[in-house]
Amino acid sequence: MPGPIATPHPPSPGRRAAGTLVGDVSESAVLSRILPMFQQAAASLLGPGDDAAVVASPDGRTVISMDTLVEDHDFRLLRPNGLRTTGYDVGWKSAAQNLSDINAMGAAATSLVVSLTLPPQTPLDWVEDCARGFVAAIRGLGAAGCSVVGGDLGAGAQLVITAAVTGSLEGREPVLRSRARAGDVVAVTGPLGRAAAGLAILEDGRPVSDFGALGEELIAAQLRPCPPLAAGPAAADAGASAMLDISDGLLRDAGRIATASGVSLDLDPDLLQEHAHPLAPTAELLRVDPLAWVLGGGEDHGLLATFPQDVQLPPGFTAVGSVLPGRPQVTLASQATALRGWDHFAH
Amino acid sequence: MPGPIATPHPPSPGRRAAGTLVGDVSESAVLSRILPMFQQAAASLLGPGDDAAVVASPDGRTVISMDTLVEDHDFRLLRPNGLRTTGYDVGWKSAAQNLSDINAMGAAATSLVVSLTLPPQTPLDWVEDCARGFVAAIRGLGAAGCSVVGGDLGAGAQLVITAAVTGSLEGREPVLRSRARAGDVVAVTGPLGRAAAGLAILEDGRPVSDFGALGEELIAAQLRPCPPLAAGPAAADAGASAMLDISDGLLRDAGRIATASGVSLDLDPDLLQEHAHPLAPTAELLRVDPLAWVLGGGEDHGLLATFPQDVQLPPGFTAVGSVLPGRPQVTLASQATALRGWDHFAH
């Protein structure tokens, strides 16, 4: 189970006045504040400071992925309830969503390169917090061989944080989306729907305290997701036939496996209710069905995988359905569903 | 010599009305327009379509770098003289500046991942042109083993194009900035200052035709730079002691080698005048000293390298100075200079 993990307490959201701004200093002054944080891990053969970094790829292959966070699209600096998103949170989330993509291939992360596009009025402290968030996520999530090995720094109208991540398959075959077979078991690492519930609280106008201790936990799941980085390689070793990380919602991501593999994925609503149940108190306050968070909410960055029936599910995975023959679709107890997940342009 | 190379003619800058916009269609509709262009090259073991791609790293090491282009900071869609920057140009430039970083380590590029942050009002045709520019640059610059293997697509207020690039050292040692030694020869691949001259024309209000055929060439050097991708590995093989690509201006980038190596780089103004001379007609029209473009202009993405004195310079390199002992600085005929290159925040 990914669950909550022990992490250093992030800087308080109630910030002091901005202090030095990025626009007040030179590029090298910004770099001199953040580069010392990036201690190089085992896989880094040459770290920041040259035109490029060099990373070890012991089995002769490199897994690579990239994800971007854009202010006012993927995060808001100021929420309707008055909460501010810290640089730490944004750095953590950028690292986590990138590490999750490597996890979903059955690989272990070896490096991150990070591009920060910063409005000149960005406090230098915010940038430092952001770097601290990257480092804390790498360490807190257990990506032991990984470090920030380089990147790019520039100015723009809006905060944009892009990271690319490399990983090592350590001799494994990558687990694709396209190899699910009829008869396979569909399984997830949980819990599901927590990040979506946290987002709903953040977008609600009421003070966070109205949502109690659970509310705080759910907000943390949204702001600082914890992909289960041991589970991806474990699933690959166990013989997972297909896998991806749930970033755009269970139904939408299940649909991707269905489409890529040419199969139907049938999910069991009773098993999914077990993920919805703990969210009920929050859902009641917000007058929504918690199952909608479980089915449609992304950003928990748990894993969705299919396993041949005779495989014992690795630790952290629980069955939620089965793979059926037939045209690519996702059904709930054999019933079609119209619920969709996240699309960057359609919303 | 990098020089002008034969490239497919880019789409005309005078564009028809916008047609379909990114905001009118889904993320997958955008992807379906651009993904088919990215034919996978030799080093791609698994291309776009999964959580991550897999790239070959034959010698067990991966070189990695990242560069970002931001609208109104690194390029303008509309110039004072009425010229529009096409998606093709931006795609080309993003690919070129990333491939150049791999070149500067003495490596050969193996893959690009690309993140496009697109305002909803971006024409879908512009995005397609941008993808075409990436493909054309990879092919036109001779990065034969390289292809676009993945990336990310999202919405934002401003166009932001980030690419990360991987490369293979093919058994070579990477050429760092920090190994220049007193007595070494300082050499560059030319020509220098052409991209800066092109920028000066673009930022001038006069019609491009006032600057004649040379003006067109210089604009092309700014919009679609041609890093000499054979020269990086050749310099490494020849025994270059230090190397980087000239992206922020000769003086500034020479200063980086001086600082990293703890040496002084003395440049010969007579040798640099040979780069300035061909720019004289344009410089006269703009009433500037063309040597300022040679010394301070970046974005040509030629190479600056140091070689032990007994090494024969590889094809494309010409000597422009020598490495001296003493405190880190860059001098012109042993005179200190105050000219500086590009800083993202200081300008």
XYZ file of C-alpha atoms in Angstrom:
694
model
C 0.000 0.000 0.000
C 1.374 3.449 -0.765
C -0.537 5.039 2.131
C 0.715 8.108 3.953
C 4.454 8.064 4.456
C 6.597 10.030 6.848
C 7.766 13.203 5.143
C 9.512 16.311 6.414
C 6.935 18.897 7.347
C 6.536 21.298 4.423
C 6.915 25.043 4.904
C 3.831 26.695 6.350
C 1.287 27.796 3.749
C 0.894 31.139 5.506
C 3.965 32.838 4.041
C 5.881 35.882 5.175
C 6.309 38.769 2.745
C 8.004 37.716 -0.441
C 11.587 38.904 0.160
C 13.981 38.596 -2.782
C 12.271 37.940 -6.113
C 13.655 35.907 -9.004
C 13.570 39.066 -11.149
C 15.890 40.838 -8.670
C 18.817 38.497 -9.192
C 20.765 36.769 -11.955
C 20.206 33.274 -13.287
C 23.402 32.088 -11.622
C 22.243 33.527 -8.285
C 19.076 31.417 -8.522
C 21.123 28.354 -9.423
C 23.520 28.918 -6.537
C 20.544 28.704 -4.158
C 19.157 25.424 -5.480
C 22.018 23.388 -6.975
C 23.661 22.572 -3.610
C 20.461 20.753 -2.590
C 20.787 18.198 -5.346
C 23.156 15.663 -3.833
C 24.007 13.123 -6.485
C 22.805 9.545 -6.045
C 24.314 6.289 -7.236
C 23.141 6.415 -10.850
C 24.525 9.915 -11.483
C 27.897 9.641 -13.212
C 28.065 13.394 -13.931
C 25.719 15.852 -12.215
C 24.694 19.454 -12.864
C 27.162 22.016 -14.184
C 28.000 20.942 -17.715
C 26.032 21.008 -21.003
C 24.469 17.687 -20.043
C 24.545 15.109 -17.274
C 25.564 11.463 -17.534
C 23.469 8.720 -15.940
C 24.216 5.016 -15.564
C 22.116 2.621 -17.653
C 23.448 -0.701 -16.403
C 21.394 -3.016 -18.632
C 21.946 -0.934 -21.782
C 18.437 0.536 -21.837
C 16.995 3.777 -20.475
C 13.340 4.353 -19.649
C 12.344 7.996 -20.186
C 9.228 10.047 -19.545
C 8.219 13.687 -19.040
C 5.456 15.578 -17.223
C 4.619 19.248 -16.872
C 2.760 21.247 -14.208
C 1.315 24.608 -15.256
C 0.094 27.284 -12.837
C -3.695 27.782 -12.944
C -4.092 24.569 -14.941
C -2.411 21.849 -12.909
C -2.148 23.770 -9.644
C -3.265 27.067 -8.184
C -1.043 29.215 -6.025
C -4.105 30.433 -4.114
C -7.196 28.265 -3.499
C -10.762 29.505 -2.920
C -10.436 28.499 0.752
C -7.339 30.688 1.138
C -4.761 27.873 1.112
C -1.552 28.643 -0.758
C 0.260 25.964 -2.728
C 3.880 26.010 -1.644
C 6.874 25.528 -3.895
C 7.560 22.429 -1.823
C 4.198 20.945 -2.827
C 4.706 21.696 -6.511
C 8.235 20.257 -6.473
C 7.017 17.141 -4.650
C 4.152 16.640 -7.090
C 6.313 17.123 -10.177
C 8.819 14.571 -8.894
C 6.079 12.150 -7.811
C 4.162 12.169 -11.098
C 7.360 11.642 -13.067
C 8.674 8.881 -10.783
C 5.265 7.246 -11.097
C 5.623 6.894 -14.879
C 8.889 5.002 -14.428
C 7.257 2.845 -11.747
C 4.435 1.985 -14.155
C 6.932 0.452 -16.596
C 8.350 -1.802 -13.871
C 11.535 0.258 -13.681
C 13.505 2.134 -10.996
C 14.164 5.855 -11.449
C 17.768 6.917 -12.040
C 17.578 10.688 -12.662
C 15.419 13.780 -13.034
C 16.097 16.858 -15.139
C 13.933 19.839 -14.265
C 12.968 22.949 -16.225
C 11.621 25.864 -14.186
C 9.876 28.692 -16.036
C 9.489 31.474 -13.483
C 7.678 34.815 -13.576
C 10.110 37.526 -12.397
C 7.866 38.219 -9.382
C 8.369 34.663 -8.063
C 9.924 34.788 -4.577
C 13.363 33.197 -4.535
C 12.205 31.371 -1.387
C 9.424 29.733 -3.421
C 11.997 28.394 -5.890
C 14.132 27.086 -3.056
C 11.062 25.377 -1.526
C 10.345 23.841 -4.890
C 13.840 22.366 -5.125
C 13.432 21.097 -1.556
C 10.156 19.420 -2.592
C 11.893 17.566 -5.413
C 14.574 16.287 -3.080
C 12.063 15.332 -0.359
C 9.865 13.385 -2.801
C 12.793 11.453 -4.250
C 13.942 10.550 -0.756
C 10.505 10.137 0.843
C 9.158 7.907 -1.918
C 12.240 5.698 -1.794
C 13.776 6.450 -5.204
C 17.172 5.720 -3.724
C 19.259 5.628 -6.907
C 17.752 8.837 -8.289
C 18.754 12.509 -8.089
C 18.206 15.779 -9.928
C 21.108 15.800 -12.406
C 20.347 18.923 -14.422
C 17.758 21.140 -16.004
C 16.950 24.577 -17.274
C 15.920 27.897 -15.791
C 14.073 30.673 -17.598
C 11.505 33.437 -17.332
C 7.845 33.327 -18.379
C 4.435 34.793 -17.634
C 3.280 31.739 -15.691
C 4.966 29.144 -13.488
C 5.683 26.030 -15.556
C 7.564 23.089 -14.063
C 8.604 20.335 -16.444
C 10.563 17.302 -15.363
C 11.925 14.452 -17.411
C 12.822 11.264 -15.611
C 15.003 8.334 -16.554
C 14.834 4.826 -15.178
C 16.528 1.470 -15.304
C 14.654 -1.767 -16.018
C 17.375 -3.697 -14.170
C 17.125 -6.500 -16.714
C 13.305 -6.714 -16.648
C 11.058 -6.443 -19.678
C 8.993 -3.223 -19.586
C 5.328 -3.774 -18.678
C 3.266 -2.248 -21.506
C -0.408 -1.291 -21.713
C -0.986 -3.596 -24.633
C -0.518 -7.097 -23.276
C -3.631 -7.648 -21.118
C -5.350 -10.927 -22.052
C -8.884 -12.215 -21.497
C -8.955 -14.134 -18.235
C -6.418 -11.872 -16.501
C -7.173 -10.365 -13.103
C -7.439 -6.560 -12.904
C -5.762 -5.168 -9.775
C -4.870 -1.805 -8.302
C -2.660 -0.421 -5.587
C -4.799 1.697 -3.342
C -6.193 3.733 -1.910
C -8.129 5.269 -4.818
C -9.980 8.574 -5.007
C -8.158 10.329 -2.186
C -6.388 12.912 -4.350
C -9.688 13.728 -6.086
C -11.417 14.140 -2.717
C -8.584 16.432 -1.617
C -9.009 18.533 -4.753
C -12.739 18.835 -4.064
C -11.979 20.182 -0.581
C -9.407 22.638 -1.974
C -11.871 23.893 -4.575
C -14.663 24.242 -2.007
C -14.951 27.618 -0.338
C -15.157 26.346 3.258
C -12.213 26.369 5.661
C -10.204 23.146 5.727
C -10.957 22.717 9.428
C -14.584 21.918 8.497
C -13.299 18.657 7.011
C -11.398 17.459 10.078
C -8.278 15.283 10.190
C -9.450 13.229 7.195
C -9.707 16.446 5.193
C -6.058 17.259 5.956
C -5.014 13.773 4.833
C -6.955 14.036 1.591
C -5.473 17.448 0.801
C -2.027 15.964 1.389
C -2.888 13.153 -1.051
C -3.739 15.775 -3.677
C -0.766 18.051 -3.028
C 1.897 15.459 -2.294
C 0.910 12.153 -3.909
C 2.801 9.016 -2.924
C 3.201 6.601 -5.847
C 4.142 3.135 -4.536
C 7.595 2.887 -6.077
C 8.317 -0.637 -4.885
C 5.116 -1.979 -6.442
C 5.977 -1.369 -10.110
C 9.126 -3.504 -10.259
C 7.400 -6.079 -7.991
C 4.480 -6.325 -10.429
C 6.874 -6.742 -13.346
C 8.749 -9.480 -11.478
C 5.435 -11.213 -10.637
C 4.503 -11.321 -14.323
C 2.024 -8.438 -14.746
C 0.714 -8.553 -18.317
C -0.176 -4.838 -18.546
C 0.278 -1.831 -16.272
C -0.052 1.950 -16.048
C -0.285 4.509 -13.318
C -3.706 5.966 -12.543
C -3.155 9.627 -13.340
C -6.331 10.588 -15.216
C -8.883 8.435 -13.366
C -9.479 4.689 -13.015
C -12.073 4.451 -15.801
C -10.106 6.496 -18.290
C -6.837 4.722 -17.537
C -8.526 1.305 -17.593
C -9.891 2.335 -20.995
C -6.313 2.880 -22.161
C -5.362 -0.705 -21.298
C -8.589 -1.948 -22.933
C -7.865 -0.010 -26.136
C -4.164 -0.859 -26.307
C -4.747 -4.546 -25.548
C -7.976 -5.031 -27.535
C -9.888 -6.390 -24.554
C -12.686 -5.391 -22.198
C -12.013 -4.603 -18.536
C -14.886 -5.376 -16.196
C -14.644 -3.760 -12.754
C -16.463 -4.996 -9.655
C -18.423 -2.141 -7.990
C -18.444 -3.974 -4.643
C -14.648 -4.109 -4.568
C -14.453 -0.443 -5.580
C -16.893 0.500 -2.806
C -14.170 -0.528 -0.364
C -12.123 2.391 -1.713
C -15.139 4.714 -1.642
C -16.269 3.892 1.881
C -13.486 5.705 3.803
C -14.232 8.835 1.762
C -17.925 8.883 2.766
C -17.701 11.516 5.564
C -16.027 14.014 3.211
C -18.336 13.128 0.333
C -21.351 13.762 2.546
C -20.135 17.270 3.439
C -19.628 18.015 -0.255
C -22.861 16.245 -1.290
C -21.232 13.966 -3.850
C -21.002 10.202 -4.422
C -17.539 9.089 -3.251
C -17.527 6.375 -5.933
C -17.207 9.179 -8.512
C -13.829 10.062 -6.946
C -12.749 6.423 -7.051
C -13.791 5.985 -10.704
C -13.004 9.387 -12.169
C -10.333 10.923 -9.980
C -6.714 10.868 -11.031
C -3.495 11.959 -9.392
C -3.260 9.314 -6.694
C -0.659 7.730 -8.966
C -1.460 4.239 -7.784
C -0.943 1.413 -10.272
C -3.543 -0.367 -12.396
C -2.279 -3.712 -13.642
C -3.472 -6.986 -15.093
C -2.061 -10.333 -14.004
C -2.525 -13.864 -15.359
C -5.023 -15.732 -13.148
C -2.454 -18.112 -11.680
C -0.227 -15.307 -10.416
C -0.285 -14.400 -6.737
C -0.826 -10.640 -6.557
C 2.271 -8.867 -5.225
C 2.035 -6.967 -1.914
C -0.040 -3.808 -2.181
C -2.229 -4.984 -5.074
C -5.901 -5.893 -4.631
C -8.200 -7.331 -7.293
C -10.930 -5.019 -8.629
C -12.123 -6.888 -11.712
C -11.250 -9.101 -14.635
C -10.282 -8.947 -18.294
C -12.892 -10.187 -20.759
C -12.762 -10.770 -24.490
C -14.724 -8.420 -26.722
C -14.476 -4.885 -28.020
C -12.307 -2.453 -26.026
C -14.385 -0.946 -23.233
C -14.566 -0.626 -19.466
C -17.670 -1.954 -17.734
C -18.940 -1.939 -14.150
C -20.518 -5.318 -13.282
C -20.864 -5.809 -17.056
C -22.737 -2.501 -17.464
C -21.416 0.225 -19.761
C -20.410 3.465 -18.077
C -20.188 6.998 -19.404
C -17.965 8.469 -16.676
C -14.774 9.990 -18.003
C -11.518 11.169 -16.477
C -9.273 14.127 -17.130
C -8.567 15.691 -20.543
C -6.275 18.738 -20.676
C -8.219 20.504 -23.395
C -11.746 19.125 -23.039
C -12.218 20.530 -19.517
C 31.788 23.926 -40.722
C 28.174 23.982 -39.684
C 27.266 26.596 -42.308
C 23.888 26.640 -44.006
C 22.614 23.157 -44.753
C 19.915 22.064 -47.138
C 16.621 21.958 -45.246
C 13.043 21.523 -46.407
C 11.507 24.929 -47.004
C 9.486 25.874 -43.898
C 5.835 26.867 -44.176
C 5.361 30.441 -45.311
C 5.297 32.995 -42.467
C 2.211 34.645 -43.973
C -0.372 32.187 -42.638
C -3.980 31.595 -43.603
C -6.723 32.062 -41.003
C -6.271 29.869 -37.972
C -8.725 27.011 -38.686
C -9.153 24.448 -35.893
C -7.772 25.553 -32.525
C -6.240 23.339 -29.868
C -9.060 24.374 -27.501
C -11.665 23.030 -29.946
C -10.487 19.416 -29.746
C -9.451 16.790 -27.211
C -5.920 15.980 -26.111
C -6.064 12.696 -28.008
C -7.152 14.527 -31.163
C -4.046 16.716 -30.925
C -1.874 13.654 -30.356
C -3.394 11.832 -33.310
C -2.240 14.695 -35.544
C 1.362 14.738 -34.401
C 2.311 11.245 -33.194
C 2.310 9.663 -36.678
C 5.104 12.074 -37.685
C 7.510 10.661 -35.125
C 8.962 7.671 -36.950
C 11.137 5.780 -34.519
C 14.872 5.652 -35.167
C 17.424 2.998 -34.294
C 17.910 3.867 -30.629
C 14.174 3.782 -29.818
C 13.300 0.410 -28.283
C 9.784 1.536 -27.299
C 8.246 4.715 -28.715
C 5.289 6.914 -27.722
C 2.086 5.427 -26.338
C 2.968 4.001 -22.940
C 3.787 5.637 -19.574
C 7.384 5.977 -20.704
C 9.618 5.187 -23.662
C 12.673 2.930 -23.720
C 15.894 4.020 -25.405
C 19.059 2.041 -26.094
C 22.148 2.974 -24.062
C 24.693 0.653 -25.629
C 27.700 1.586 -23.486
C 25.732 1.577 -20.222
C 25.621 5.379 -19.875
C 23.055 7.980 -20.939
C 23.802 11.634 -21.521
C 20.792 13.806 -20.687
C 19.964 17.500 -20.998
C 16.910 19.766 -21.195
C 16.046 23.147 -22.719
C 12.915 25.270 -22.758
C 11.600 27.904 -25.171
C 9.029 30.364 -23.811
C 6.856 32.632 -25.967
C 7.760 36.341 -25.632
C 10.982 35.405 -23.846
C 12.817 33.020 -26.156
C 10.776 33.693 -29.282
C 8.037 36.040 -30.442
C 5.127 34.884 -32.547
C 5.002 38.304 -34.203
C 8.106 40.463 -34.792
C 8.183 44.283 -35.091
C 8.827 43.890 -38.838
C 5.656 41.806 -39.243
C 7.374 38.412 -39.558
C 5.595 35.560 -37.803
C 7.524 32.748 -36.131
C 6.114 29.474 -37.397
C 5.604 26.332 -35.338
C 8.151 24.761 -37.661
C 10.789 27.299 -36.601
C 10.082 26.801 -32.892
C 10.156 23.007 -33.232
C 13.415 23.184 -35.192
C 15.012 25.480 -32.649
C 13.945 23.415 -29.654
C 15.353 20.268 -31.250
C 18.549 22.043 -32.356
C 19.373 23.601 -28.985
C 18.836 20.276 -27.233
C 20.817 18.245 -29.780
C 23.582 20.831 -29.401
C 23.956 20.083 -25.681
C 24.532 16.400 -26.441
C 27.004 17.358 -29.177
C 28.922 19.500 -26.689
C 29.586 16.442 -24.504
C 31.031 14.512 -27.458
C 27.954 12.292 -27.667
C 25.382 11.344 -30.303
C 21.692 12.009 -29.622
C 19.427 8.990 -29.149
C 16.017 10.447 -28.246
C 13.943 13.538 -27.539
C 10.922 13.854 -25.253
C 8.877 16.991 -25.792
C 6.434 18.855 -23.560
C 4.103 21.297 -25.315
C 2.180 23.791 -23.180
C -0.395 25.328 -25.504
C -2.859 28.198 -25.080
C -6.313 26.983 -26.196
C -6.296 29.535 -29.017
C -3.230 27.898 -30.611
C -4.080 26.748 -34.151
C -3.837 22.982 -34.488
C -1.866 23.627 -37.689
C 0.766 25.486 -35.650
C 1.199 22.438 -33.412
C 1.515 20.182 -36.444
C 4.128 22.558 -37.925
C 5.990 22.438 -34.629
C 6.114 18.630 -34.709
C 7.279 18.839 -38.327
C 10.052 21.223 -37.246
C 11.302 18.728 -34.659
C 11.410 15.939 -37.216
C 13.064 18.154 -39.862
C 15.784 19.323 -37.457
C 16.615 15.804 -36.313
C 16.885 14.678 -39.915
C 18.415 17.855 -41.352
C 21.115 18.102 -38.698
C 22.057 14.446 -39.136
C 20.981 13.041 -35.770
C 20.370 9.718 -37.472
C 19.854 7.507 -34.424
C 17.463 9.962 -32.729
C 13.669 10.336 -32.732
C 10.911 11.880 -30.612
C 9.962 9.003 -28.304
C 7.421 10.664 -26.023
C 6.376 13.748 -24.141
C 3.528 15.641 -22.602
C 0.727 17.893 -23.781
C -1.096 20.474 -21.681
C -2.760 23.857 -21.619
C -1.295 27.154 -20.409
C -1.477 30.916 -20.878
C 1.692 31.034 -22.958
C 3.404 28.717 -25.430
C 6.151 26.785 -23.633
C 8.129 24.097 -25.436
C 10.444 21.967 -23.309
C 12.520 19.146 -24.698
C 14.785 16.711 -22.942
C 17.344 14.872 -25.013
C 19.342 11.721 -24.398
C 22.585 10.733 -26.026
C 25.128 7.973 -26.220
C 28.846 8.513 -25.651
C 29.572 5.429 -27.758
C 32.393 4.494 -25.416
C 33.979 7.961 -25.308
C 34.687 9.934 -22.163
C 32.429 12.997 -21.912
C 34.205 16.289 -22.659
C 33.673 18.544 -19.635
C 34.108 22.271 -19.162
C 36.597 21.794 -16.396
C 39.637 20.218 -18.014
C 41.166 23.073 -20.033
C 44.885 23.454 -19.249
C 47.326 26.317 -19.698
C 48.972 25.954 -23.097
C 45.882 24.521 -24.803
C 44.593 26.024 -28.036
C 41.114 27.628 -27.932
C 39.073 26.784 -31.038
C 35.531 27.256 -32.312
C 33.339 25.910 -35.033
C 32.013 28.844 -36.997
C 30.527 30.952 -38.205
C 29.946 33.083 -35.081
C 27.530 35.955 -34.552
C 25.120 35.097 -37.351
C 22.155 34.201 -35.093
C 22.665 37.429 -33.135
C 22.743 39.431 -36.358
C 19.539 37.691 -37.463
C 17.889 38.600 -34.164
C 18.915 42.232 -34.602
C 17.215 42.265 -38.023
C 14.073 40.647 -36.614
C 13.907 43.184 -33.793
C 14.470 46.110 -36.157
C 11.343 47.699 -37.580
C 12.458 47.711 -41.231
C 11.249 45.176 -43.780
C 13.519 42.153 -44.162
C 14.031 42.973 -47.852
C 16.119 45.990 -46.799
C 18.758 43.517 -45.612
C 19.021 41.560 -48.862
C 19.944 37.905 -49.306
C 22.431 38.048 -46.410
C 19.602 39.260 -44.153
C 17.519 36.222 -45.068
C 20.436 33.921 -44.253
C 21.046 35.567 -40.884
C 17.364 35.346 -39.950
C 17.482 31.650 -40.823
C 20.530 31.268 -38.561
C 18.507 32.801 -35.702
C 15.283 30.877 -36.330
C 16.712 27.527 -37.393
C 20.227 27.160 -35.967
C 22.418 24.359 -37.273
C 24.666 22.907 -34.561
C 27.493 20.900 -36.167
C 26.574 17.469 -34.833
C 29.541 15.648 -36.307
C 32.016 18.032 -34.696
C 31.295 17.162 -31.038
C 32.183 13.476 -31.217
C 35.094 14.327 -33.568
C 36.485 16.787 -31.010
C 36.161 14.189 -28.261
C 37.947 11.611 -30.416
C 40.698 14.134 -31.207
C 41.311 14.691 -27.498
C 39.547 18.004 -26.738
C 40.312 18.916 -23.124
C 37.159 21.052 -22.575
C 34.100 21.857 -24.647
C 30.674 23.517 -24.585
C 28.245 24.867 -27.115
C 28.077 28.618 -27.580
C 24.506 29.348 -26.561
C 24.860 32.514 -24.447
C 27.679 34.263 -26.326
C 31.364 33.515 -26.898
C 32.668 35.643 -24.004
C 30.174 34.335 -21.487
C 30.615 30.716 -22.543
C 34.403 31.090 -22.635
C 34.094 32.459 -19.117
C 32.381 29.231 -18.098
C 35.324 27.147 -19.272
C 37.714 29.585 -17.558
C 35.804 29.355 -14.280
C 35.275 25.585 -14.351
C 38.895 24.887 -15.342
C 40.577 27.574 -13.234
C 42.406 29.083 -16.195
C 42.367 32.224 -18.319
C 41.216 32.154 -21.946
C 42.857 34.738 -24.182
C 41.102 35.344 -27.495
C 42.767 36.829 -30.576
C 40.721 39.783 -31.921
C 42.267 39.408 -35.392
C 41.022 35.840 -35.674
C 37.572 36.881 -34.418
C 37.447 39.707 -36.977
C 37.292 36.995 -39.626
C 33.903 36.027 -38.173
C 32.819 39.657 -37.919
C 33.832 40.696 -41.426
C 31.038 38.874 -43.355
C 28.484 40.545 -41.050
C 29.715 44.058 -41.839
C 27.040 44.997 -44.456
C 24.240 44.146 -42.022
C 26.023 45.768 -39.100
C 26.415 48.975 -41.092
C 22.676 49.158 -41.798
C 21.982 48.660 -38.094
C 24.844 50.957 -37.009
C 26.493 48.435 -34.696
C 29.956 46.864 -34.454
C 29.680 43.328 -35.879
C 32.339 42.143 -33.401
C 29.737 42.646 -30.640
C 27.623 39.934 -32.310
C 30.646 37.631 -32.532
C 31.603 38.172 -28.894
C 28.214 38.514 -27.222
C 25.724 36.733 -29.442
C 24.502 33.268 -28.562
C 22.243 30.803 -30.291
C 24.504 29.842 -33.183
C 25.163 26.673 -31.182
C 28.631 26.253 -32.563
C 31.221 24.595 -30.318
C 33.916 26.218 -28.208
C 36.653 23.762 -27.267
C 40.189 23.613 -26.006
C 42.761 21.203 -27.401
C 46.274 20.278 -26.287
C 48.801 22.105 -28.465
C 50.031 18.973 -30.245
C 46.550 17.971 -31.420
C 45.557 18.644 -35.018
C 42.209 20.490 -34.884
C 39.398 18.334 -36.255
C 37.552 19.494 -39.406
C 35.352 22.536 -38.790
C 37.392 23.940 -35.882
C 39.558 27.061 -36.217
C 41.841 28.501 -33.542
C 40.733 31.752 -31.895
C 43.052 31.963 -28.904
C 44.943 30.148 -26.203
C 44.627 29.027 -22.601
C 46.853 30.837 -20.102
C 47.533 30.217 -16.423
C 46.157 32.702 -13.909
C 42.835 33.643 -12.392
C 39.696 32.636 -14.327
C 38.892 35.306 -16.900
C 38.483 35.884 -20.603
C 40.753 38.428 -22.249
C 41.020 39.891 -25.748
C 44.682 40.201 -26.763
C 45.453 40.068 -23.025
C 43.059 42.984 -22.288
C 40.148 42.544 -19.881
C 36.689 42.900 -21.377
C 33.379 43.894 -19.831
C 31.107 42.541 -22.547
C 28.607 39.972 -21.309
C 26.242 37.479 -22.907
C 22.717 36.377 -22.164
C 21.159 36.043 -18.690
C 17.505 34.974 -18.445
C 16.684 37.228 -15.533
C 19.207 40.064 -15.795
C 17.850 41.235 -19.176
